[in-house]
Tab-separated table of C-alpha atoms in Angstrom:
chain	number	residue	atom	x	y	z
H	1	MET	CA	67.509	-37.872	11.577
H	2	GLU	CA	66.797	-40.442	8.841
H	3	LEU	CA	63.605	-38.716	7.925
H	4	LEU	CA	65.356	-35.343	7.706
H	5	ARG	CA	68.192	-36.789	5.632
H	6	ASP	CA	65.772	-38.541	3.200
H	7	SER	CA	62.930	-36.072	3.053
H	8	ALA	CA	64.074	-32.676	4.260
H	9	ASP	CA	63.598	-31.042	0.821
H	10	ALA	CA	59.908	-32.110	0.817
H	11	MET	CA	59.202	-30.902	4.311
H	12	SER	CA	57.702	-27.591	5.183
H	13	PRO	CA	59.863	-25.237	7.520
H	14	GLU	CA	57.469	-26.081	10.390
H	15	GLN	CA	57.948	-29.819	9.890
H	16	ARG	CA	61.739	-29.456	9.726
H	17	GLU	CA	61.765	-27.390	12.849
H	18	ARG	CA	59.558	-30.027	14.662
H	19	PHE	CA	61.947	-32.773	13.754
H	20	LEU	CA	65.003	-30.752	14.783
H	21	ALA	CA	63.388	-29.915	18.054
H	22	ASN	CA	62.692	-33.613	18.703
H	23	ILE	CA	66.234	-34.530	17.878
H	24	ASP	CA	67.508	-31.878	20.203
H	25	ALA	CA	65.230	-32.877	23.065
H	26	ASP	CA	66.114	-36.538	22.747
H	27	ALA	CA	69.843	-35.815	22.659
H	28	ARG	CA	69.457	-33.722	25.893
H	29	ARG	CA	67.427	-36.553	27.539
H	30	LEU	CA	70.196	-39.076	26.635
H	31	THR	CA	72.903	-36.727	27.982
H	32	ARG	CA	70.903	-36.482	31.244
H	33	LEU	CA	70.508	-40.218	31.372
H	34	VAL	CA	74.280	-40.849	30.874
H	35	GLN	CA	75.040	-38.300	33.508
H	36	ARG	CA	72.677	-39.929	35.958
H	37	LEU	CA	74.037	-43.444	35.199
H	38	LEU	CA	77.547	-42.043	36.008
H	39	GLU	CA	76.235	-40.590	39.322
H	40	LEU	CA	74.631	-43.956	40.084
H	41	ALA	CA	77.960	-45.784	39.418
H	42	ARG	CA	79.680	-43.307	41.703
H	43	ALA	CA	77.088	-43.642	44.383
H	44	ASP	CA	77.417	-47.468	44.263
H	45	SER	CA	81.163	-47.184	44.793
H	46	LEU	CA	80.962	-44.548	47.433
H	47	VAL	CA	83.296	-45.108	50.364
H	48	ALA	CA	81.667	-43.936	53.585
H	49	ARG	CA	83.734	-41.804	55.835
H	50	PRO	CA	82.471	-40.918	59.347
H	51	SER	CA	80.905	-37.418	59.216
H	52	ARG	CA	78.207	-35.481	61.019
H	53	THR	CA	76.121	-32.557	59.826
H	54	ALA	CA	74.155	-29.969	61.799
H	55	VAL	CA	70.598	-30.134	60.366
H	56	ALA	CA	69.198	-26.716	61.135
H	57	PRO	CA	71.564	-24.515	59.125
H	58	LEU	CA	71.521	-26.965	56.241
H	59	LEU	CA	67.776	-26.871	55.935
H	60	GLU	CA	67.691	-23.018	56.204
H	61	ALA	CA	70.263	-22.860	53.376
H	62	LEU	CA	68.280	-25.243	51.229
H	63	ALA	CA	65.046	-23.300	51.824
H	64	GLU	CA	66.827	-20.057	50.782
H	65	ARG	CA	68.233	-21.725	47.684
H	66	GLY	CA	64.719	-22.986	46.756
H	67	ARG	CA	63.155	-19.531	47.216
H	68	ALA	CA	65.898	-17.990	45.139
H	69	GLN	CA	64.745	-20.278	42.303
H	70	GLY	CA	61.108	-19.384	42.702
H	71	LEU	CA	60.083	-22.371	44.782
H	72	ALA	CA	57.888	-22.221	47.857
H	73	VAL	CA	60.113	-23.899	50.512
H	74	GLU	CA	59.929	-23.422	54.271
H	75	VAL	CA	61.594	-24.941	57.304
H	76	GLY	CA	59.319	-26.428	60.022
H	77	VAL	CA	60.238	-27.899	63.363
H	78	VAL	CA	63.940	-28.882	63.869
H	79	PRO	CA	65.090	-30.170	67.318
H	80	ALA	CA	67.893	-27.928	68.696
H	81	GLY	CA	71.282	-29.397	68.218
H	82	LEU	CA	70.189	-32.202	65.952
H	83	VAL	CA	73.069	-33.635	63.934
H	84	LEU	CA	72.843	-36.492	61.356
H	85	GLY	CA	75.594	-38.959	60.694
H	86	LEU	CA	75.935	-38.032	57.053
H	87	PRO	CA	78.366	-35.702	55.169
H	88	ALA	CA	76.840	-32.274	54.434
H	89	GLU	CA	77.344	-32.634	50.697
H	90	VAL	CA	75.442	-36.024	50.602
H	91	LEU	CA	72.567	-34.797	52.699
H	92	GLU	CA	72.319	-31.540	50.770
H	93	ASP	CA	72.331	-33.363	47.379
H	94	ILE	CA	69.603	-35.771	48.427
H	95	LEU	CA	67.353	-33.188	50.021
H	96	TRP	CA	67.639	-30.941	47.043
H	97	GLN	CA	66.706	-33.839	44.801
H	98	LEU	CA	63.642	-34.317	46.949
H	99	ILE	CA	62.740	-30.536	46.848
H	100	THR	CA	63.043	-30.347	43.079
H	101	ASN	CA	61.056	-33.613	42.650
H	102	ALA	CA	58.227	-32.061	44.765
H	103	SER	CA	58.251	-28.952	42.622
H	104	GLN	CA	58.194	-30.983	39.395
H	105	HIS	CA	55.565	-33.521	40.327
H	106	GLY	CA	53.445	-31.733	42.922
H	107	GLY	CA	51.628	-29.497	40.444
H	108	GLU	CA	51.342	-25.725	40.126
H	109	GLY	CA	51.773	-23.771	43.330
H	110	VAL	CA	53.080	-26.737	45.343
H	111	HIS	CA	54.586	-25.836	48.757
H	112	VAL	CA	57.538	-27.754	50.223
H	113	ARG	CA	58.177	-28.013	54.030
H	114	LEU	CA	61.450	-29.331	55.558
H	115	GLU	CA	61.272	-30.798	58.967
H	116	ALA	CA	63.392	-32.955	61.296
H	117	ASP	CA	62.782	-35.145	64.353
H	118	VAL	CA	64.182	-38.195	66.153
H	119	GLU	CA	62.454	-41.518	65.809
H	120	GLY	CA	61.625	-43.802	68.723
H	121	GLU	CA	64.839	-45.794	68.015
H	122	GLY	CA	66.817	-42.670	68.448
H	123	ARG	CA	67.646	-42.160	64.830
H	124	GLY	CA	67.520	-38.686	63.460
H	125	ARG	CA	65.629	-38.027	60.237
H	126	VAL	CA	64.830	-35.186	57.854
H	127	VAL	CA	61.349	-35.109	56.153
H	128	VAL	CA	60.606	-33.376	52.934
H	129	ARG	CA	56.902	-32.910	52.672
H	130	ASP	CA	54.736	-31.236	49.995
H	131	ASP	CA	51.025	-30.301	49.587
H	132	GLY	CA	50.889	-31.279	45.960
H	133	LYS	CA	48.779	-33.867	44.080
H	134	GLY	CA	50.468	-36.832	45.809
H	135	ILE	CA	51.516	-40.206	44.501
H	136	SER	CA	48.928	-42.783	43.403
H	137	GLU	CA	48.855	-46.115	45.112
H	138	SER	CA	50.120	-47.911	41.972
H	139	ASN	CA	53.044	-45.492	41.603
H	140	ARG	CA	53.971	-45.669	45.325
H	141	ALA	CA	54.951	-49.249	44.830
H	142	ARG	CA	57.259	-48.304	41.972
H	143	VAL	CA	58.627	-44.965	43.044
H	144	PHE	CA	62.093	-46.364	43.960
H	145	ASP	CA	62.336	-48.490	40.754
H	146	ALA	CA	65.171	-47.470	38.524
H	147	PHE	CA	64.108	-45.705	35.380
H	148	PHE	CA	60.486	-45.260	36.631
H	149	THR	CA	59.309	-41.726	36.080
H	150	THR	CA	56.083	-39.851	35.370
H	151	ALA	CA	57.990	-36.870	33.978
H	152	ARG	CA	59.854	-38.356	31.038
H	153	GLU	CA	58.475	-35.724	28.732
H	154	ARG	CA	60.104	-33.084	31.008
H	155	GLY	CA	63.392	-34.755	30.955
H	156	GLY	CA	63.048	-37.126	33.936
H	157	THR	CA	65.332	-40.087	33.912
H	158	GLY	CA	63.861	-42.028	36.815
H	159	LEU	CA	67.209	-42.371	38.485
H	160	GLY	CA	67.169	-39.586	41.076
H	161	LEU	CA	65.748	-41.671	43.967
H	162	THR	CA	67.785	-44.714	43.012
H	163	ILE	CA	70.950	-42.631	43.195
H	164	ALA	CA	69.879	-41.124	46.534
H	165	GLN	CA	69.305	-44.649	47.963
H	166	SER	CA	72.714	-45.814	46.805
H	167	MET	CA	74.395	-42.822	48.404
H	168	LEU	CA	72.606	-43.376	51.673
H	169	ARG	CA	73.257	-47.060	51.727
H	170	ALA	CA	77.008	-46.457	51.919
H	171	PHE	CA	76.355	-44.778	55.274
H	172	GLY	CA	73.888	-47.321	56.548
H	173	ALA	CA	71.123	-44.697	56.141
H	174	SER	CA	67.919	-44.980	54.177
H	175	LEU	CA	65.347	-43.091	52.089
H	176	GLU	CA	61.677	-43.779	52.904
H	177	LEU	CA	58.367	-42.852	51.304
H	178	LEU	CA	56.139	-42.055	54.332
H	179	PRO	CA	52.536	-43.307	54.542
H	180	SER	CA	50.069	-41.005	52.697
H	181	GLY	CA	47.679	-40.586	55.579
H	182	LEU	CA	43.957	-39.897	55.252
H	183	GLN	CA	44.165	-38.264	51.752
H	184	PRO	CA	46.194	-40.633	49.643
H	185	GLN	CA	46.118	-38.255	46.592
H	186	ARG	CA	47.204	-35.170	48.457
H	187	GLY	CA	50.818	-34.510	49.032
H	188	ALA	CA	53.888	-36.712	49.412
H	189	ALA	CA	56.549	-37.057	52.101
H	190	PHE	CA	59.984	-38.619	51.975
H	191	ALA	CA	62.282	-39.180	54.979
H	192	VAL	CA	66.046	-39.420	54.962
H	193	VAL	CA	66.787	-41.585	58.061
H	194	GLU	CA	70.236	-42.046	59.500
H	195	ALA	CA	71.720	-45.321	60.589
H	196	ALA	CA	72.185	-44.667	64.279
H	197	PRO	CA	71.440	-42.038	67.022
H	198	ARG	CA	73.329	-38.826	66.396
H	199	LEU	CA	71.681	-36.246	68.694
H	200	TRP	CA	74.729	-34.066	69.466
H	201	THR	CA	75.332	-30.455	70.342
H	202	GLY	CA	78.985	-30.036	69.397
H	203	PRO	CA	80.459	-28.660	66.080
H	204	ALA	CA	79.478	-30.268	62.880
H	205	SER	CA	79.886	-29.712	59.200
H	206	GLY	CA	77.231	-27.789	57.378
């Protein structure tokens, strides 16, 4: 802005347009950052209320939402009657964050698969898995750090996973980056894991 104010008359139209585009992009980035910080503050002060959500219909709805936006999202194996001890809106927000992260970071043509299972301890979990370029070993150690992002030029704030963790923490649940397996640079998988066994076949939200 200072350069435009002091030297706009000496700039070519192309130079002025480049500076204006930079200002606009930075203003949008700061707006997103402030919005994310507000979301983080709300997540940190979230009061947990007991709630249960049927997993299968929620995953189908998310896959349909993703496909409507041009993303390759499919639903894999989901145990019949699986219910997680999380509110539908919280689980939906976090899973959608993971889906969009996969599409942004996985590379062109990335496919996302939504699955669910029950761990040995009886805790239900939902896994968001992609076949993209994966996460490097150095970045795996930092992926949950606030403000860490490899997509800052595309508007990333590095707060999405931090907010997700804070929201889940209120319910005793967690967000985990799963082991990379035999091909550390191929694909990434995150799991939303509930706090306690919730395998249930009765009515639930979502």
